[in-house]
Amino acid sequence: MSFKKDFLWGGAVSANQVEGAWNVDGKGISVADVAIYKPNLNVEDYAGHNKITSQIVREAVEDTSTNFYPKRRGIDFYNYYKEDIALFAEMGFKALRISIAWTRIFPTGEENEPNYDGIKYYDNIFKELKKYNIEPIVTLSHYEMPLNLSLKYNGWVDRKLIDYFVRFSTVCFKSFGKYAKYWLTFNEIDSVGRHPFITAGIIPDQCSEGKLKDAVYQALHHQYVAAALATKKCREIIKDSKMGCMLTKLTTYPNTCNPEDVLLSLNSNLGNYAHADIQIFGEYPKLYKNYLKNLGVVINMEDNDEVILKENTSDYLAFSYYMSRTESADITKEKSAGNTIMGVKNPYLPSTEWGWQIDPIGLRISLIELYDRYSIPLMIVENGMGAKDVVCEDGTIHDYYRIEYFKQHILEMKRAVDMGVDLLGYTSWAPIDCISVSTSQMSKRYGFIYVDQDDDGNGTLKRLKKDSFFWYKNVISTNGEVLE
Ligand code: BG6
């Protein structure tokens, strides 16, 4: 066995990390536009996303510069998209995962009519992709909801958001359904608990005293219902469409064979699965319901919600995979960083410069676990490593560490496919350097394509091909057969 003939090789980006042009052509301000540059973000401080206050947000709104808000400038994909898509095409991309900035279509989220300049911009992107036969995979919400909805309603805590999101999604399906077959609702929906502001627009000081936890689960419930309703609309509007849900796959091992470690890791994995369970099986798992009850969380559900969830489940499961983590009952053990989550250091694994532990076999384990549990097609929509690249005098960039990372992960992915896992595609994060979601750094580079811009926004924005560019091109042209 091997990868399918029409395997979707490509890359993934999100609007808020690449586009820039944060206040042009009618775009409204989003939660990403107030994300501050945090080069020294300590992993223990990832919960720092929770430290966001309405005061910080209001100050950010008053500051109209891009200085401390790198996502406002991105890598100027808004103007460079033709050049960038041509480079993706040169690598042989079969697919590109993009997201649509809600604020370009509905600047505050509450308008009755969409912003046609926003629609036109994405229409141009889709046309450009079509020119090269690159299949779009479109995420409706990737960490950039309208800030207005956050300030006015405390984001997804309010049920009104469901209607606003479905209205936005419907416009996207009607406008871009002729180009795009593969859709995703919420990027890493499970992350609402880890960073409630950027995923769900929740500002803790807008919650009643001690009620942040309740707000998080209520917001999640509203997102599940909104995702199900958007799935329904997608099927009504776009024939043969495929709507997926998306998970941050936080594969967690017991740090030792101590049964207490095993139990902790089991609970951690179940907590992670719950979000996919709800969207794929169409109901809250019994143990999860009980967990919420024991937490004292009461979710306000409307009568029809359970039916909506049951009738509109996902066609495929997309997930991001960067690292695995471990759990230990021994609180003195050394910790290690991860994708907005900590773990206990795994002595068998190396780490990136940002401390994320590199575990290619963990990707195979993840694929096997997910396929065995859900039996629906899978798609890896993010995988990659952040690193500080060095440009040589002749403009070359020798990113052998990145090639090695991808080589090992693709090899493990191939082994899972050989076992029979139904895998639709693989989109690396990110094919071009962009602004980091967690730290807003430019210097945390993921791309096969280097962008000449530093953390302060200085640089020519020139695009350069790294060694990995040529390597990935060869992987795609051989359909994953040649990884050397
Ligand atoms: C994923 C996000 O969780 O992690 C991406 O969906 C993000 O948007 C990626 O960029 C890597 O994280 P970071 O913080 O290194 O940008």
Short mmCIF file of C-alpha atoms in Angstrom, two decimals, residues 204-425:
data_model
loop_
_atom_site.label_atom_id
_atom_site.label_comp_id
_atom_site.label_asym_id
_atom_site.label_seq_id
_atom_site.Cartn_x
_atom_site.Cartn_y
_atom_site.Cartn_z
CA PRO A 204 -12.21 36.55 31.85
CA ASP A 205 -13.13 39.84 33.57
CA GLN A 206 -16.37 39.84 31.63
CA CYS A 207 -17.37 36.57 33.33
CA SER A 208 -19.02 36.58 36.75
CA GLU A 209 -16.64 35.93 39.64
CA GLY A 210 -15.29 32.35 39.49
CA LYS A 211 -17.30 31.51 36.38
CA LEU A 212 -14.61 31.33 33.71
CA LYS A 213 -14.81 27.53 33.65
CA ASP A 214 -18.58 27.62 33.08
CA ALA A 215 -18.10 30.20 30.34
CA VAL A 216 -15.58 27.95 28.58
CA TYR A 217 -17.91 24.92 28.49
CA GLN A 218 -20.89 27.02 27.49
CA ALA A 219 -18.90 28.59 24.65
CA LEU A 220 -17.76 25.14 23.54
CA HIS A 221 -21.34 23.94 23.47
CA HIS A 222 -22.36 26.87 21.31
CA GLN A 223 -19.47 26.13 18.95
CA TYR A 224 -20.48 22.46 18.62
CA VAL A 225 -24.04 23.50 17.76
CA ALA A 226 -22.82 26.20 15.35
CA ALA A 227 -20.49 23.68 13.70
CA ALA A 228 -23.37 21.23 13.26
CA LEU A 229 -25.64 23.90 11.78
CA ALA A 230 -22.88 25.09 9.46
CA THR A 231 -22.36 21.47 8.38
CA LYS A 232 -26.06 21.26 7.54
CA LYS A 233 -25.92 24.46 5.48
CA CYS A 234 -22.77 23.33 3.72
CA ARG A 235 -24.49 20.12 2.59
CA GLU A 236 -27.57 22.05 1.41
CA ILE A 237 -25.56 24.59 -0.57
CA ILE A 238 -22.53 22.68 -1.91
CA LYS A 239 -23.09 19.36 -3.62
CA ASP A 240 -20.49 16.69 -2.73
CA SER A 241 -18.97 18.89 -0.06
CA LYS A 242 -17.00 17.42 2.83
CA MET A 243 -17.22 19.13 6.17
CA GLY A 244 -14.72 18.21 8.84
CA CYS A 245 -14.12 18.99 12.48
CA MET A 246 -10.65 19.70 13.79
CA LEU A 247 -8.74 18.71 16.88
CA THR A 248 -5.34 19.57 18.36
CA LYS A 249 -4.12 16.00 18.76
CA LEU A 250 -2.48 16.10 22.16
CA THR A 251 -1.25 12.51 22.30
CA THR A 252 -0.41 11.92 25.94
CA TYR A 253 1.66 9.05 27.34
CA PRO A 254 2.09 7.99 30.95
CA ASN A 255 5.53 9.22 31.98
CA THR A 256 6.15 5.83 33.65
CA CYS A 257 4.23 2.60 34.07
CA ASN A 258 3.06 3.78 37.48
CA PRO A 259 -0.72 3.20 37.26
CA GLU A 260 -1.25 6.73 38.55
CA ASP A 261 0.61 8.10 35.53
CA VAL A 262 -1.40 5.79 33.28
CA LEU A 263 -4.64 7.07 34.76
CA LEU A 264 -3.62 10.70 34.33
CA SER A 265 -2.70 10.17 30.70
CA LEU A 266 -5.92 8.24 30.07
CA ASN A 267 -8.00 11.12 31.42
CA SER A 268 -6.01 13.58 29.42
CA ASN A 269 -6.59 11.68 26.18
CA LEU A 270 -10.28 11.21 26.91
CA GLY A 271 -10.62 14.95 27.52
CA ASN A 272 -9.00 15.59 24.15
CA TYR A 273 -11.17 13.05 22.32
CA ALA A 274 -14.39 14.39 23.82
CA HIS A 275 -14.42 17.31 21.36
CA ALA A 276 -14.16 15.00 18.35
CA ASP A 277 -16.60 12.49 19.90
CA ILE A 278 -19.29 15.16 20.12
CA GLN A 279 -18.86 16.16 16.49
CA ILE A 280 -18.37 12.70 15.03
CA PHE A 281 -20.69 10.56 17.17
CA GLY A 282 -23.11 13.47 17.54
CA GLU A 283 -23.45 13.34 21.30
CA TYR A 284 -21.63 14.13 24.51
CA PRO A 285 -19.84 10.99 25.81
CA LYS A 286 -21.43 9.71 29.03
CA LEU A 287 -18.22 9.97 31.05
CA TYR A 288 -17.66 13.51 29.81
CA LYS A 289 -21.18 14.53 30.85
CA ASN A 290 -20.49 13.13 34.28
CA TYR A 291 -17.13 14.87 34.44
CA LEU A 292 -18.87 18.20 33.81
CA LYS A 293 -21.48 17.40 36.43
CA ASN A 294 -18.78 16.64 38.98
CA LEU A 295 -17.09 19.91 38.08
CA GLY A 296 -20.35 21.64 38.91
CA VAL A 297 -20.72 22.93 35.37
CA VAL A 298 -24.25 23.20 34.02
CA ILE A 299 -24.46 23.79 30.29
CA ASN A 300 -27.53 25.62 29.06
CA MET A 301 -28.83 23.60 26.14
CA GLU A 302 -31.93 24.20 24.08
CA ASP A 303 -34.38 21.37 23.44
CA ASN A 304 -33.29 20.78 19.89
CA ASP A 305 -29.53 20.95 20.45
CA GLU A 306 -29.05 17.22 20.89
CA VAL A 307 -30.93 16.53 17.66
CA ILE A 308 -28.88 19.13 15.80
CA LEU A 309 -25.66 17.50 16.99
CA LYS A 310 -26.86 14.01 16.13
CA GLU A 311 -28.07 14.87 12.64
CA ASN A 312 -25.11 16.87 11.42
CA THR A 313 -21.91 15.04 12.18
CA SER A 314 -18.55 15.52 10.48
CA ASP A 315 -17.49 13.78 7.28
CA TYR A 316 -13.84 13.63 8.23
CA LEU A 317 -11.57 14.38 11.15
CA ALA A 318 -8.78 16.87 10.64
CA PHE A 319 -6.11 17.35 13.25
CA SER A 320 -2.90 19.15 14.03
CA TYR A 321 0.03 17.22 15.42
CA TYR A 322 3.25 18.84 16.60
CA MET A 323 4.39 16.89 19.63
CA SER A 324 3.37 14.34 22.20
CA ARG A 325 3.37 14.95 25.92
CA THR A 326 3.48 12.91 29.07
CA GLU A 327 1.67 13.02 32.40
CA SER A 328 3.18 12.13 35.74
CA ALA A 329 1.81 11.93 39.25
CA ASP A 330 5.21 13.13 40.46
CA ILE A 331 4.91 16.90 40.52
CA THR A 332 8.66 17.40 40.97
CA LYS A 333 9.47 16.08 37.49
CA GLU A 334 10.90 18.44 34.89
CA LYS A 335 8.27 20.01 32.67
CA SER A 336 8.45 20.57 28.96
CA ALA A 337 6.71 22.99 26.64
CA GLY A 338 4.18 22.18 23.96
CA ASN A 339 1.47 23.63 21.80
CA THR A 340 -0.13 25.93 24.39
CA ILE A 341 0.05 23.12 26.90
CA MET A 342 2.72 21.73 29.16
CA GLY A 343 3.73 18.17 29.83
CA VAL A 344 6.35 16.31 31.80
CA LYS A 345 9.62 15.95 29.93
CA ASN A 346 9.93 12.72 27.98
CA PRO A 347 13.56 11.54 28.36
CA TYR A 348 13.44 9.66 25.05
CA LEU A 349 12.68 12.65 22.84
CA PRO A 350 14.59 15.67 21.54
CA SER A 351 13.01 19.13 21.59
CA THR A 352 12.75 22.13 19.27
CA GLU A 353 14.24 25.48 20.26
CA TRP A 354 10.84 26.28 21.76
CA GLY A 355 10.91 23.11 23.85
CA TRP A 356 8.25 21.17 21.93
CA GLN A 357 9.25 17.51 22.03
CA ILE A 358 9.73 15.89 18.63
CA ASP A 359 7.95 12.54 18.35
CA PRO A 360 7.35 11.16 14.83
CA ILE A 361 6.15 7.79 16.14
CA GLY A 362 3.57 9.75 18.11
CA LEU A 363 2.07 10.76 14.78
CA ARG A 364 1.67 7.11 13.79
CA ILE A 365 0.17 6.36 17.19
CA SER A 366 -2.23 9.28 16.78
CA LEU A 367 -3.36 8.13 13.34
CA ILE A 368 -3.95 4.58 14.54
CA GLU A 369 -5.83 5.69 17.66
CA LEU A 370 -8.02 8.15 15.77
CA TYR A 371 -8.89 5.84 12.92
CA ASP A 372 -9.62 2.97 15.23
CA ARG A 373 -11.90 5.15 17.34
CA TYR A 374 -13.80 6.99 14.61
CA SER A 375 -13.52 4.95 11.39
CA ILE A 376 -13.93 8.04 9.22
CA PRO A 377 -11.30 9.53 6.90
CA LEU A 378 -8.56 11.55 8.58
CA MET A 379 -6.59 14.54 7.39
CA ILE A 380 -3.41 15.91 8.95
CA VAL A 381 -3.90 19.63 8.53
CA GLU A 382 -0.95 20.88 10.59
CA ASN A 383 2.45 19.42 11.34
CA GLY A 384 5.79 21.17 11.42
CA MET A 385 8.53 22.68 13.57
CA GLY A 386 9.30 26.25 14.55
CA ALA A 387 13.00 27.11 14.23
CA LYS A 388 15.34 30.08 13.87
CA ASP A 389 16.67 29.91 10.32
CA VAL A 390 19.91 31.47 9.13
CA VAL A 391 20.22 33.02 5.70
CA CYS A 392 23.67 32.50 4.15
CA GLU A 393 25.38 35.26 2.21
CA ASP A 394 24.32 33.73 -1.08
CA GLY A 395 20.68 33.70 0.05
CA THR A 396 20.49 29.94 0.68
CA ILE A 397 18.95 28.53 3.85
CA HIS A 398 20.11 25.10 4.96
CA ASP A 399 17.25 23.92 7.16
CA TYR A 400 18.32 20.26 7.44
CA TYR A 401 16.61 20.06 10.90
CA ARG A 402 13.25 20.84 9.29
CA ILE A 403 13.81 18.30 6.51
CA GLU A 404 14.66 15.70 9.15
CA TYR A 405 11.52 16.56 11.15
CA PHE A 406 9.26 16.22 8.12
CA LYS A 407 11.03 13.13 6.80
CA GLN A 408 10.50 11.23 10.04
CA HIS A 409 6.88 12.34 10.40
CA ILE A 410 5.96 11.50 6.81
CA LEU A 411 7.62 8.11 7.19
CA GLU A 412 5.48 7.34 10.24
CA MET A 413 2.39 8.63 8.44
CA LYS A 414 3.19 6.24 5.59
CA ARG A 415 3.46 3.36 8.04
CA ALA A 416 0.02 4.18 9.42
CA VAL A 417 -1.41 4.32 5.89
CA ASP A 418 0.20 0.96 5.17
CA MET A 419 -1.64 -0.40 8.20
CA GLY A 420 -4.91 0.69 6.59
CA VAL A 421 -5.58 4.14 8.04
CA ASP A 422 -7.72 6.13 5.60
CA LEU A 423 -5.79 9.38 5.20
CA LEU A 424 -7.00 12.07 2.79
CA GLY A 425 -4.08 14.44 2.91
#
